[in-house]
Amino acid sequence: IVVGTPDELKLLKLQGDLEVDLAQFIVADEVDVLFEKFPDAMDVLLKPSPYEPVMEDRCVCLCGVGVPRSIVNSCASKGLIKNDAIWISTGGGMRVPPGITHRTIVVKDKSRKLIALTRQLRKDLEDAGEDAPPPRTFIFVPNSVAAKTTAGPVRKALWGEHKLLMLLPEGVEALRTVQDFKNNKASILICTSESERGLDMPNIQHIYSLDAPSTSSYLHRAGRCGRLGATAPGVVTSIV
């Protein structure tokens, strides 16, 4: 089993270091993003194998919360997948887990967003109860600069009540950060939109967005809470 990003896998294939033409199964997860960001690489990786026995049994699986039919049709027209693709869906697609509470905090003065955030985080602590651990929380921000700007005031306002980590695209210890949060070494994780897909953490109780996410982004962010095994459905809050 080989797991990698399309551009790296394409390079390995073209260098002759990875025999993609012998692959029996090819799985593309979050396929909408893969074709948006790596269209050329995906075409190379899904190109039919010259070996007929391989193609007789090859299975190409395009996965995602929402798999656009335009991508499936494009792949079929290029001969990258068969024309009679089988569609498998659960939960109706493009839906958030049931039971999640959605709320919006409107701030007229955008410079006071962090004040609104810290006040609501304190309210979440109060609602959890004096003897309860701090609610496990994701805070999504637009970019790395916003993450660093947000971290200081949140740390200061919640000193001793929450421990905080940042997960940034250019972070050199991203895997360690994820593992530390999973192991409850922190209760707040500040992250950018690059992390809204795929973060699977236990018992996330609150999701905050300090921007106005697209429908797709909102869906993926909201899906971080209310996951299998969660003890509470969770609350998703947009501060706009």
Short mmCIF file of N, CA, C and O in Angstrom, two decimals, residues 83-218:
data_model
loop_
_atom_site.label_atom_id
_atom_site.label_comp_id
_atom_site.label_asym_id
_atom_site.label_seq_id
_atom_site.Cartn_x
_atom_site.Cartn_y
_atom_site.Cartn_z
N ASN A 83 -17.12 3.82 -18.23
CA ASN A 83 -18.31 4.63 -18.42
C ASN A 83 -19.45 4.21 -17.50
O ASN A 83 -20.32 5.01 -17.18
N ASP A 84 -19.45 2.95 -17.08
CA ASP A 84 -20.54 2.45 -16.24
C ASP A 84 -20.12 2.44 -14.77
O ASP A 84 -20.17 1.42 -14.09
N ALA A 85 -19.69 3.60 -14.28
CA ALA A 85 -19.23 3.70 -12.89
C ALA A 85 -20.37 3.38 -11.93
O ALA A 85 -21.54 3.68 -12.19
N ILE A 86 -20.03 2.74 -10.82
CA ILE A 86 -21.00 2.41 -9.78
C ILE A 86 -20.96 3.50 -8.70
O ILE A 86 -19.89 3.82 -8.18
N TRP A 87 -22.12 4.07 -8.39
CA TRP A 87 -22.21 5.11 -7.37
C TRP A 87 -22.65 4.49 -6.05
O TRP A 87 -23.66 3.79 -5.98
N ILE A 88 -21.89 4.73 -5.00
CA ILE A 88 -22.23 4.25 -3.66
C ILE A 88 -22.26 5.47 -2.74
O ILE A 88 -21.28 6.20 -2.64
N SER A 89 -23.37 5.69 -2.06
CA SER A 89 -23.48 6.85 -1.17
C SER A 89 -24.17 6.46 0.12
O SER A 89 -24.97 5.51 0.15
N THR A 90 -23.84 7.18 1.20
CA THR A 90 -24.49 6.97 2.49
C THR A 90 -24.90 8.33 3.05
O THR A 90 -24.20 9.32 2.85
N GLY A 91 -26.00 8.39 3.70
CA GLY A 91 -26.43 9.62 4.38
C GLY A 91 -26.89 10.73 3.46
O GLY A 91 -27.08 11.85 3.90
N GLY A 92 -27.03 10.46 2.18
CA GLY A 92 -27.55 11.48 1.28
C GLY A 92 -26.52 12.43 0.72
O GLY A 92 -26.77 13.17 -0.20
N GLY A 93 -25.30 12.44 1.29
CA GLY A 93 -24.24 13.31 0.77
C GLY A 93 -24.44 14.76 1.14
O GLY A 93 -25.57 15.24 1.30
N MET A 94 -23.35 15.51 1.30
CA MET A 94 -23.39 16.94 1.59
C MET A 94 -24.28 17.25 2.78
O MET A 94 -25.04 18.20 2.79
N ARG A 95 -24.18 16.41 3.84
CA ARG A 95 -24.96 16.63 5.04
C ARG A 95 -24.05 16.57 6.26
O ARG A 95 -23.11 15.79 6.29
N VAL A 96 -24.35 17.38 7.26
CA VAL A 96 -23.59 17.32 8.50
C VAL A 96 -24.21 16.26 9.40
O VAL A 96 -25.37 15.89 9.22
N PRO A 97 -23.44 15.75 10.37
CA PRO A 97 -24.00 14.75 11.29
C PRO A 97 -25.23 15.29 12.00
O PRO A 97 -25.31 16.47 12.34
N PRO A 98 -26.24 14.45 12.25
CA PRO A 98 -27.46 14.92 12.91
C PRO A 98 -27.20 15.31 14.36
O PRO A 98 -26.30 14.79 15.01
N GLY A 99 -28.01 16.23 14.87
CA GLY A 99 -27.92 16.61 16.27
C GLY A 99 -26.97 17.74 16.56
O GLY A 99 -26.95 18.27 17.68
N ILE A 100 -26.17 18.16 15.59
CA ILE A 100 -25.23 19.26 15.81
C ILE A 100 -26.00 20.58 15.92
O ILE A 100 -26.94 20.83 15.17
N THR A 101 -25.58 21.42 16.87
CA THR A 101 -26.17 22.76 17.01
C THR A 101 -25.36 23.76 16.19
O THR A 101 -24.13 23.75 16.24
N HIS A 102 -26.06 24.61 15.45
CA HIS A 102 -25.40 25.61 14.61
C HIS A 102 -25.76 27.01 15.13
O HIS A 102 -26.93 27.30 15.40
N ARG A 103 -24.76 27.84 15.27
CA ARG A 103 -25.03 29.20 15.74
C ARG A 103 -24.09 30.18 15.05
O ARG A 103 -22.99 29.82 14.63
N THR A 104 -24.54 31.42 14.96
CA THR A 104 -23.77 32.49 14.33
C THR A 104 -23.69 33.67 15.28
O THR A 104 -24.71 34.08 15.86
N ILE A 105 -22.49 34.21 15.44
CA ILE A 105 -22.29 35.41 16.24
C ILE A 105 -21.89 36.53 15.28
O ILE A 105 -20.85 36.43 14.61
N VAL A 106 -22.74 37.54 15.17
CA VAL A 106 -22.48 38.65 14.25
C VAL A 106 -21.80 39.78 15.02
O VAL A 106 -22.33 40.27 16.03
N VAL A 107 -20.62 40.19 14.55
CA VAL A 107 -19.84 41.25 15.20
C VAL A 107 -19.78 42.43 14.23
O VAL A 107 -19.20 42.30 13.14
N LYS A 108 -20.38 43.54 14.59
CA LYS A 108 -20.40 44.69 13.69
C LYS A 108 -19.01 45.27 13.48
O LYS A 108 -18.64 45.66 12.37
N ASP A 109 -18.22 45.32 14.54
CA ASP A 109 -16.85 45.81 14.45
C ASP A 109 -15.92 44.60 14.33
O ASP A 109 -15.72 43.86 15.30
N LYS A 110 -15.39 44.35 13.13
CA LYS A 110 -14.60 43.15 12.87
C LYS A 110 -13.37 43.06 13.77
O LYS A 110 -12.85 41.97 14.01
N SER A 111 -12.91 44.19 14.27
CA SER A 111 -11.73 44.17 15.14
C SER A 111 -12.05 43.53 16.50
O SER A 111 -11.14 43.26 17.29
N ARG A 112 -13.34 43.32 16.79
CA ARG A 112 -13.74 42.75 18.07
C ARG A 112 -14.11 41.26 17.97
O ARG A 112 -14.70 40.68 18.88
N LYS A 113 -13.74 40.64 16.85
CA LYS A 113 -14.03 39.22 16.68
C LYS A 113 -13.36 38.38 17.76
O LYS A 113 -13.96 37.44 18.30
N LEU A 114 -12.10 38.69 18.07
CA LEU A 114 -11.39 37.91 19.08
C LEU A 114 -12.01 38.08 20.46
O LEU A 114 -12.00 37.14 21.27
N ILE A 115 -12.53 39.26 20.74
CA ILE A 115 -13.22 39.47 22.02
C ILE A 115 -14.46 38.59 22.08
O ILE A 115 -14.73 37.93 23.10
N ALA A 116 -15.22 38.57 20.98
CA ALA A 116 -16.42 37.72 20.93
C ALA A 116 -16.05 36.25 21.07
O ALA A 116 -16.75 35.48 21.76
N LEU A 117 -14.94 35.85 20.45
CA LEU A 117 -14.49 34.46 20.53
C LEU A 117 -14.14 34.08 21.96
O LEU A 117 -14.62 33.06 22.47
N THR A 118 -13.30 34.89 22.62
CA THR A 118 -12.87 34.54 23.97
C THR A 118 -14.04 34.54 24.95
O THR A 118 -14.10 33.70 25.85
N ARG A 119 -14.98 35.47 24.78
CA ARG A 119 -16.16 35.48 25.65
C ARG A 119 -16.98 34.21 25.49
O ARG A 119 -17.45 33.62 26.48
N GLN A 120 -17.13 33.77 24.24
CA GLN A 120 -17.93 32.57 24.02
C GLN A 120 -17.20 31.32 24.51
O GLN A 120 -17.82 30.38 25.03
N LEU A 121 -15.88 31.29 24.37
CA LEU A 121 -15.10 30.16 24.89
C LEU A 121 -15.25 30.07 26.41
O LEU A 121 -15.34 28.97 26.97
N ARG A 122 -15.26 31.22 27.07
CA ARG A 122 -15.47 31.22 28.52
C ARG A 122 -16.88 30.72 28.87
O ARG A 122 -17.07 29.97 29.84
N LYS A 123 -17.85 31.11 28.05
CA LYS A 123 -19.23 30.65 28.27
C LYS A 123 -19.31 29.13 28.09
O LYS A 123 -20.01 28.44 28.84
N ASP A 124 -18.58 28.62 27.11
CA ASP A 124 -18.55 27.17 26.89
C ASP A 124 -17.99 26.45 28.11
O ASP A 124 -18.49 25.37 28.50
N LEU A 125 -16.96 27.03 28.72
CA LEU A 125 -16.39 26.45 29.94
C LEU A 125 -17.42 26.42 31.07
O LEU A 125 -17.56 25.41 31.77
N GLU A 126 -18.14 27.52 31.22
CA GLU A 126 -19.16 27.60 32.27
C GLU A 126 -20.26 26.57 32.03
O GLU A 126 -20.72 25.89 32.96
N ASP A 127 -20.69 26.45 30.77
CA ASP A 127 -21.77 25.52 30.44
C ASP A 127 -21.34 24.07 30.65
O ASP A 127 -22.18 23.20 30.95
N ALA A 128 -20.05 23.79 30.47
CA ALA A 128 -19.55 22.43 30.65
C ALA A 128 -19.63 21.99 32.11
O ALA A 128 -19.76 20.80 32.41
N GLY A 129 -19.54 22.95 33.02
CA GLY A 129 -19.59 22.63 34.44
C GLY A 129 -18.23 22.74 35.09
O GLY A 129 -17.19 22.52 34.47
N GLU A 130 -18.25 23.07 36.38
CA GLU A 130 -17.01 23.34 37.10
C GLU A 130 -16.09 22.14 37.17
O GLU A 130 -14.86 22.26 37.13
N ASP A 131 -16.65 20.94 37.27
CA ASP A 131 -15.84 19.73 37.44
C ASP A 131 -15.52 19.05 36.11
O ASP A 131 -14.78 18.05 36.10
N ALA A 132 -16.06 19.55 35.02
CA ALA A 132 -15.84 18.91 33.72
C ALA A 132 -14.53 19.40 33.11
O ALA A 132 -14.09 20.52 33.35
N PRO A 133 -13.88 18.57 32.30
CA PRO A 133 -12.68 19.03 31.60
C PRO A 133 -13.06 20.08 30.57
O PRO A 133 -14.22 20.15 30.14
N PRO A 134 -12.13 20.95 30.16
CA PRO A 134 -12.45 21.97 29.15
C PRO A 134 -12.90 21.33 27.85
O PRO A 134 -12.34 20.31 27.44
N PRO A 135 -13.92 21.88 27.22
CA PRO A 135 -14.42 21.30 25.97
C PRO A 135 -13.33 21.27 24.89
O PRO A 135 -12.62 22.25 24.69
N ARG A 136 -13.22 20.15 24.21
CA ARG A 136 -12.25 20.03 23.11
C ARG A 136 -12.76 20.84 21.92
O ARG A 136 -13.90 20.64 21.48
N THR A 137 -11.91 21.73 21.43
CA THR A 137 -12.37 22.78 20.52
C THR A 137 -11.41 22.97 19.35
O THR A 137 -10.19 22.98 19.54
N PHE A 138 -11.98 23.11 18.15
CA PHE A 138 -11.22 23.54 16.97
C PHE A 138 -11.58 25.00 16.68
O PHE A 138 -12.76 25.36 16.72
N ILE A 139 -10.57 25.81 16.37
CA ILE A 139 -10.81 27.18 15.90
C ILE A 139 -10.20 27.31 14.51
O ILE A 139 -8.98 27.19 14.36
N PHE A 140 -11.04 27.53 13.51
CA PHE A 140 -10.55 27.68 12.14
C PHE A 140 -10.38 29.16 11.81
O PHE A 140 -11.28 29.97 12.06
N VAL A 141 -9.23 29.49 11.24
CA VAL A 141 -8.91 30.86 10.85
C VAL A 141 -8.48 30.86 9.38
O VAL A 141 -8.15 29.82 8.83
N PRO A 142 -8.49 32.04 8.73
CA PRO A 142 -8.22 32.08 7.28
C PRO A 142 -6.81 31.65 6.87
O PRO A 142 -6.64 31.06 5.81
N ASN A 143 -5.79 31.97 7.67
CA ASN A 143 -4.42 31.70 7.26
C ASN A 143 -3.50 31.66 8.48
O ASN A 143 -3.93 31.84 9.62
N SER A 144 -2.21 31.43 8.22
CA SER A 144 -1.23 31.28 9.30
C SER A 144 -1.07 32.57 10.11
O SER A 144 -0.91 32.53 11.33
N VAL A 145 -1.11 33.71 9.42
CA VAL A 145 -0.98 34.99 10.12
C VAL A 145 -2.13 35.16 11.11
O VAL A 145 -1.94 35.56 12.27
N ALA A 146 -3.34 34.84 10.65
CA ALA A 146 -4.51 34.95 11.53
C ALA A 146 -4.41 33.98 12.69
O ALA A 146 -4.85 34.29 13.81
N ALA A 147 -3.83 32.80 12.45
CA ALA A 147 -3.67 31.82 13.53
C ALA A 147 -2.77 32.36 14.63
O ALA A 147 -3.09 32.26 15.83
N LYS A 148 -1.66 32.95 14.24
CA LYS A 148 -0.72 33.49 15.23
C LYS A 148 -1.31 34.70 15.94
O LYS A 148 -1.07 34.92 17.13
N THR A 149 -2.12 35.49 15.20
CA THR A 149 -2.78 36.65 15.81
C THR A 149 -3.83 36.20 16.82
O THR A 149 -4.04 36.85 17.85
N THR A 150 -4.49 35.10 16.53
CA THR A 150 -5.55 34.60 17.39
C THR A 150 -4.99 33.93 18.65
O THR A 150 -5.57 34.05 19.74
N ALA A 151 -3.87 33.24 18.50
CA ALA A 151 -3.35 32.42 19.60
C ALA A 151 -3.05 33.24 20.85
O ALA A 151 -3.38 32.82 21.98
N GLY A 152 -2.43 34.40 20.68
CA GLY A 152 -2.03 35.22 21.83
C GLY A 152 -3.19 35.62 22.72
O GLY A 152 -3.20 35.31 23.93
N PRO A 153 -4.21 36.30 22.18
CA PRO A 153 -5.35 36.70 23.01
C PRO A 153 -6.10 35.53 23.63
O PRO A 153 -6.57 35.63 24.76
N VAL A 154 -6.22 34.42 22.89
CA VAL A 154 -6.93 33.26 23.44
C VAL A 154 -6.16 32.67 24.62
O VAL A 154 -6.73 32.36 25.66
N ARG A 155 -4.83 32.54 24.45
CA ARG A 155 -4.01 32.04 25.56
C ARG A 155 -4.13 32.94 26.79
O ARG A 155 -4.29 32.47 27.92
N LYS A 156 -4.07 34.24 26.54
CA LYS A 156 -4.10 35.20 27.65
C LYS A 156 -5.45 35.18 28.36
O LYS A 156 -5.52 35.20 29.61
N ALA A 157 -6.53 35.12 27.57
CA ALA A 157 -7.87 35.18 28.16
C ALA A 157 -8.24 33.90 28.89
O ALA A 157 -9.03 33.93 29.85
N LEU A 158 -7.67 32.77 28.47
CA LEU A 158 -8.07 31.48 29.04
C LEU A 158 -6.92 30.81 29.77
O LEU A 158 -6.88 29.59 29.89
N TRP A 159 -5.98 31.60 30.24
CA TRP A 159 -4.79 31.07 30.90
C TRP A 159 -5.18 30.16 32.07
O TRP A 159 -5.97 30.53 32.93
N GLY A 160 -4.64 28.94 32.08
CA GLY A 160 -4.91 28.01 33.16
C GLY A 160 -6.18 27.19 32.99
O GLY A 160 -6.41 26.24 33.73
N GLU A 161 -7.00 27.54 31.99
CA GLU A 161 -8.26 26.81 31.78
C GLU A 161 -8.23 25.99 30.49
O GLU A 161 -8.83 24.91 30.43
N HIS A 162 -7.58 26.49 29.48
CA HIS A 162 -7.40 25.77 28.23
C HIS A 162 -5.90 25.73 27.90
O HIS A 162 -5.17 26.69 28.18
N LYS A 163 -5.46 24.62 27.33
CA LYS A 163 -4.13 24.58 26.71
C LYS A 163 -4.33 24.59 25.20
O LYS A 163 -5.28 24.00 24.69
N LEU A 164 -3.43 25.25 24.48
CA LEU A 164 -3.66 25.55 23.07
C LEU A 164 -2.50 25.07 22.20
O LEU A 164 -1.34 25.17 22.59
N LEU A 165 -2.85 24.55 21.03
CA LEU A 165 -1.87 24.18 20.01
C LEU A 165 -2.27 24.81 18.69
O LEU A 165 -3.45 25.11 18.46
N MET A 166 -1.28 25.01 17.80
CA MET A 166 -1.55 25.53 16.45
C MET A 166 -1.10 24.50 15.42
O MET A 166 0.00 23.96 15.52
N LEU A 167 -1.97 24.25 14.45
CA LEU A 167 -1.66 23.36 13.34
C LEU A 167 -1.62 24.21 12.07
O LEU A 167 -2.66 24.62 11.55
N LEU A 168 -0.40 24.48 11.57
CA LEU A 168 -0.22 25.37 10.43
C LEU A 168 0.28 24.61 9.22
O LEU A 168 0.97 23.60 9.35
N PRO A 169 -0.05 25.08 7.99
CA PRO A 169 0.38 24.38 6.77
C PRO A 169 1.90 24.22 6.69
O PRO A 169 2.39 23.20 6.21
N GLU A 170 2.63 25.24 7.16
CA GLU A 170 4.10 25.18 7.06
C GLU A 170 4.73 24.64 8.33
O GLU A 170 5.94 24.66 8.50
N GLY A 171 3.90 24.14 9.25
CA GLY A 171 4.42 23.62 10.51
C GLY A 171 5.35 22.43 10.31
O GLY A 171 5.03 21.51 9.55
N VAL A 172 6.49 22.45 10.97
CA VAL A 172 7.48 21.38 10.78
C VAL A 172 7.17 20.17 11.65
O VAL A 172 7.73 19.10 11.43
N GLU A 173 6.27 20.32 12.62
CA GLU A 173 5.93 19.21 13.50
C GLU A 173 4.42 18.98 13.49
O GLU A 173 3.80 18.79 14.54
N ALA A 174 3.84 18.97 12.29
CA ALA A 174 2.39 18.85 12.18
C ALA A 174 1.89 17.53 12.77
O ALA A 174 0.89 17.50 13.50
N LEU A 175 2.58 16.43 12.47
CA LEU A 175 2.14 15.13 12.98
C LEU A 175 2.21 15.08 14.50
O LEU A 175 1.33 14.52 15.16
N ARG A 176 3.24 15.68 15.05
CA ARG A 176 3.37 15.72 16.51
C ARG A 176 2.25 16.55 17.13
O ARG A 176 1.70 16.19 18.17
N THR A 177 1.94 17.68 16.49
CA THR A 177 0.86 18.53 16.98
C THR A 177 -0.46 17.77 17.00
O THR A 177 -1.21 17.81 17.99
N VAL A 178 -0.76 17.07 15.91
CA VAL A 178 -2.00 16.29 15.83
C VAL A 178 -2.02 15.21 16.91
O VAL A 178 -3.04 15.01 17.59
N GLN A 179 -0.91 14.53 17.09
CA GLN A 179 -0.85 13.46 18.08
C GLN A 179 -0.98 14.00 19.50
O GLN A 179 -1.66 13.41 20.35
N ASP A 180 -0.35 15.15 19.76
CA ASP A 180 -0.44 15.76 21.10
C ASP A 180 -1.89 16.14 21.41
O ASP A 180 -2.36 15.94 22.54
N PHE A 181 -2.58 16.69 20.41
CA PHE A 181 -3.98 17.07 20.65
C PHE A 181 -4.83 15.81 20.85
O PHE A 181 -5.70 15.78 21.73
N LYS A 182 -4.57 14.79 20.07
CA LYS A 182 -5.32 13.55 20.20
C LYS A 182 -5.11 12.93 21.58
O LYS A 182 -6.01 12.31 22.14
N ASN A 183 -3.90 13.13 22.13
CA ASN A 183 -3.58 12.58 23.45
C ASN A 183 -3.96 13.52 24.60
O ASN A 183 -3.47 13.36 25.72
N ASN A 184 -4.79 14.53 24.29
CA ASN A 184 -5.32 15.45 25.32
C ASN A 184 -4.25 16.30 25.99
O ASN A 184 -4.43 16.73 27.14
N LYS A 185 -3.17 16.61 25.27
CA LYS A 185 -2.18 17.53 25.82
C LYS A 185 -2.61 18.98 25.63
O LYS A 185 -1.96 19.89 26.14
N ALA A 186 -3.67 19.19 24.88
CA ALA A 186 -4.26 20.52 24.70
C ALA A 186 -5.75 20.33 24.45
O ALA A 186 -6.19 19.25 24.03
N SER A 187 -6.53 21.38 24.71
CA SER A 187 -7.98 21.30 24.52
C SER A 187 -8.48 22.22 23.41
O SER A 187 -9.64 22.14 23.01
N ILE A 188 -7.60 23.11 22.90
CA ILE A 188 -7.94 23.96 21.76
C ILE A 188 -6.90 23.77 20.67
O ILE A 188 -5.70 23.80 20.94
N LEU A 189 -7.37 23.57 19.45
CA LEU A 189 -6.48 23.48 18.30
C LEU A 189 -6.87 24.57 17.31
O LEU A 189 -7.99 24.59 16.80
N ILE A 190 -5.94 25.50 17.07
CA ILE A 190 -6.15 26.55 16.07
C ILE A 190 -5.57 26.06 14.75
O ILE A 190 -4.41 25.66 14.69
N CYS A 191 -6.37 26.11 13.70
CA CYS A 191 -5.90 25.58 12.42
C CYS A 191 -6.50 26.38 11.27
O CYS A 191 -7.44 27.15 11.44
N THR A 192 -5.93 26.18 10.09
CA THR A 192 -6.37 26.87 8.88
C THR A 192 -7.25 25.95 8.04
O THR A 192 -7.43 24.77 8.36
N SER A 193 -7.77 26.48 6.95
CA SER A 193 -8.67 25.70 6.11
C SER A 193 -8.02 24.47 5.52
O SER A 193 -8.71 23.52 5.13
N GLU A 194 -6.67 24.45 5.46
CA GLU A 194 -5.98 23.27 4.93
C GLU A 194 -6.24 22.03 5.79
O GLU A 194 -6.04 20.91 5.33
N SER A 195 -6.67 22.26 7.04
CA SER A 195 -6.87 21.14 7.96
C SER A 195 -8.33 20.75 8.14
O SER A 195 -8.64 19.88 8.95
N GLU A 196 -9.23 21.37 7.38
CA GLU A 196 -10.64 21.12 7.62
C GLU A 196 -11.10 19.75 7.11
O GLU A 196 -12.17 19.27 7.48
N ARG A 197 -10.28 19.13 6.29
CA ARG A 197 -10.61 17.79 5.81
C ARG A 197 -9.67 16.78 6.45
O ARG A 197 -8.46 16.97 6.48
N GLY A 198 -10.23 15.70 6.95
CA GLY A 198 -9.40 14.59 7.38
C GLY A 198 -9.02 14.56 8.84
O GLY A 198 -8.56 13.54 9.33
N LEU A 199 -9.20 15.66 9.58
CA LEU A 199 -8.87 15.64 11.01
C LEU A 199 -9.91 14.80 11.74
O LEU A 199 -11.07 15.18 11.84
N ASP A 200 -9.48 13.66 12.24
CA ASP A 200 -10.39 12.76 12.93
C ASP A 200 -9.96 12.67 14.39
O ASP A 200 -9.06 11.91 14.73
N MET A 201 -10.56 13.48 15.23
CA MET A 201 -10.21 13.54 16.65
C MET A 201 -11.41 13.12 17.50
O MET A 201 -12.55 13.42 17.15
N PRO A 202 -11.16 12.47 18.61
CA PRO A 202 -12.28 12.03 19.46
C PRO A 202 -12.90 13.18 20.25
O PRO A 202 -12.21 14.08 20.72
N ASN A 203 -14.23 13.13 20.35
CA ASN A 203 -14.98 14.01 21.26
C ASN A 203 -14.71 15.50 21.06
O ASN A 203 -14.48 16.23 22.03
N ILE A 204 -14.73 15.97 19.83
CA ILE A 204 -14.66 17.41 19.58
C ILE A 204 -16.03 17.99 19.86
O ILE A 204 -17.03 17.62 19.24
N GLN A 205 -16.09 18.94 20.80
CA GLN A 205 -17.38 19.47 21.24
C GLN A 205 -17.73 20.81 20.59
O GLN A 205 -18.90 21.17 20.50
N HIS A 206 -16.70 21.57 20.18
CA HIS A 206 -16.97 22.88 19.59
C HIS A 206 -16.09 23.11 18.36
O HIS A 206 -14.90 22.78 18.37
N ILE A 207 -16.71 23.69 17.34
CA ILE A 207 -16.01 24.12 16.13
C ILE A 207 -16.29 25.61 15.96
O ILE A 207 -17.45 26.03 15.92
N TYR A 208 -15.22 26.40 15.85
CA TYR A 208 -15.37 27.84 15.62
C TYR A 208 -14.76 28.21 14.26
O TYR A 208 -13.69 27.69 13.89
N SER A 209 -15.42 29.10 13.56
CA SER A 209 -14.88 29.67 12.33
C SER A 209 -14.80 31.18 12.49
O SER A 209 -15.81 31.82 12.80
N LEU A 210 -13.60 31.72 12.28
CA LEU A 210 -13.43 33.18 12.36
C LEU A 210 -13.47 33.80 10.96
O LEU A 210 -12.94 34.87 10.73
N ASP A 211 -14.10 33.10 10.05
CA ASP A 211 -14.31 33.62 8.70
C ASP A 211 -15.68 33.14 8.26
O ASP A 211 -16.42 32.55 9.03
N ALA A 212 -16.03 33.41 7.02
CA ALA A 212 -17.29 32.93 6.47
C ALA A 212 -16.98 31.81 5.48
O ALA A 212 -16.72 32.07 4.30
N PRO A 213 -16.97 30.57 5.94
CA PRO A 213 -16.57 29.47 5.05
C PRO A 213 -17.58 29.21 3.95
O PRO A 213 -18.77 29.52 4.09
N SER A 214 -17.10 28.64 2.86
CA SER A 214 -17.99 28.21 1.79
C SER A 214 -18.85 27.05 2.30
O SER A 214 -18.60 26.49 3.37
N THR A 215 -19.85 26.69 1.52
CA THR A 215 -20.72 25.58 1.91
C THR A 215 -19.91 24.30 2.12
O THR A 215 -20.09 23.57 3.10
N SER A 216 -18.99 24.04 1.19
CA SER A 216 -18.17 22.83 1.29
C SER A 216 -17.28 22.88 2.53
O SER A 216 -17.16 21.90 3.27
N SER A 217 -16.65 24.04 2.77
CA SER A 217 -15.78 24.18 3.94
C SER A 217 -16.57 24.02 5.23
O SER A 217 -16.12 23.35 6.17
N TYR A 218 -17.75 24.63 5.28
CA TYR A 218 -18.58 24.51 6.48
C TYR A 218 -18.94 23.06 6.74
O TYR A 218 -18.88 22.58 7.88
#
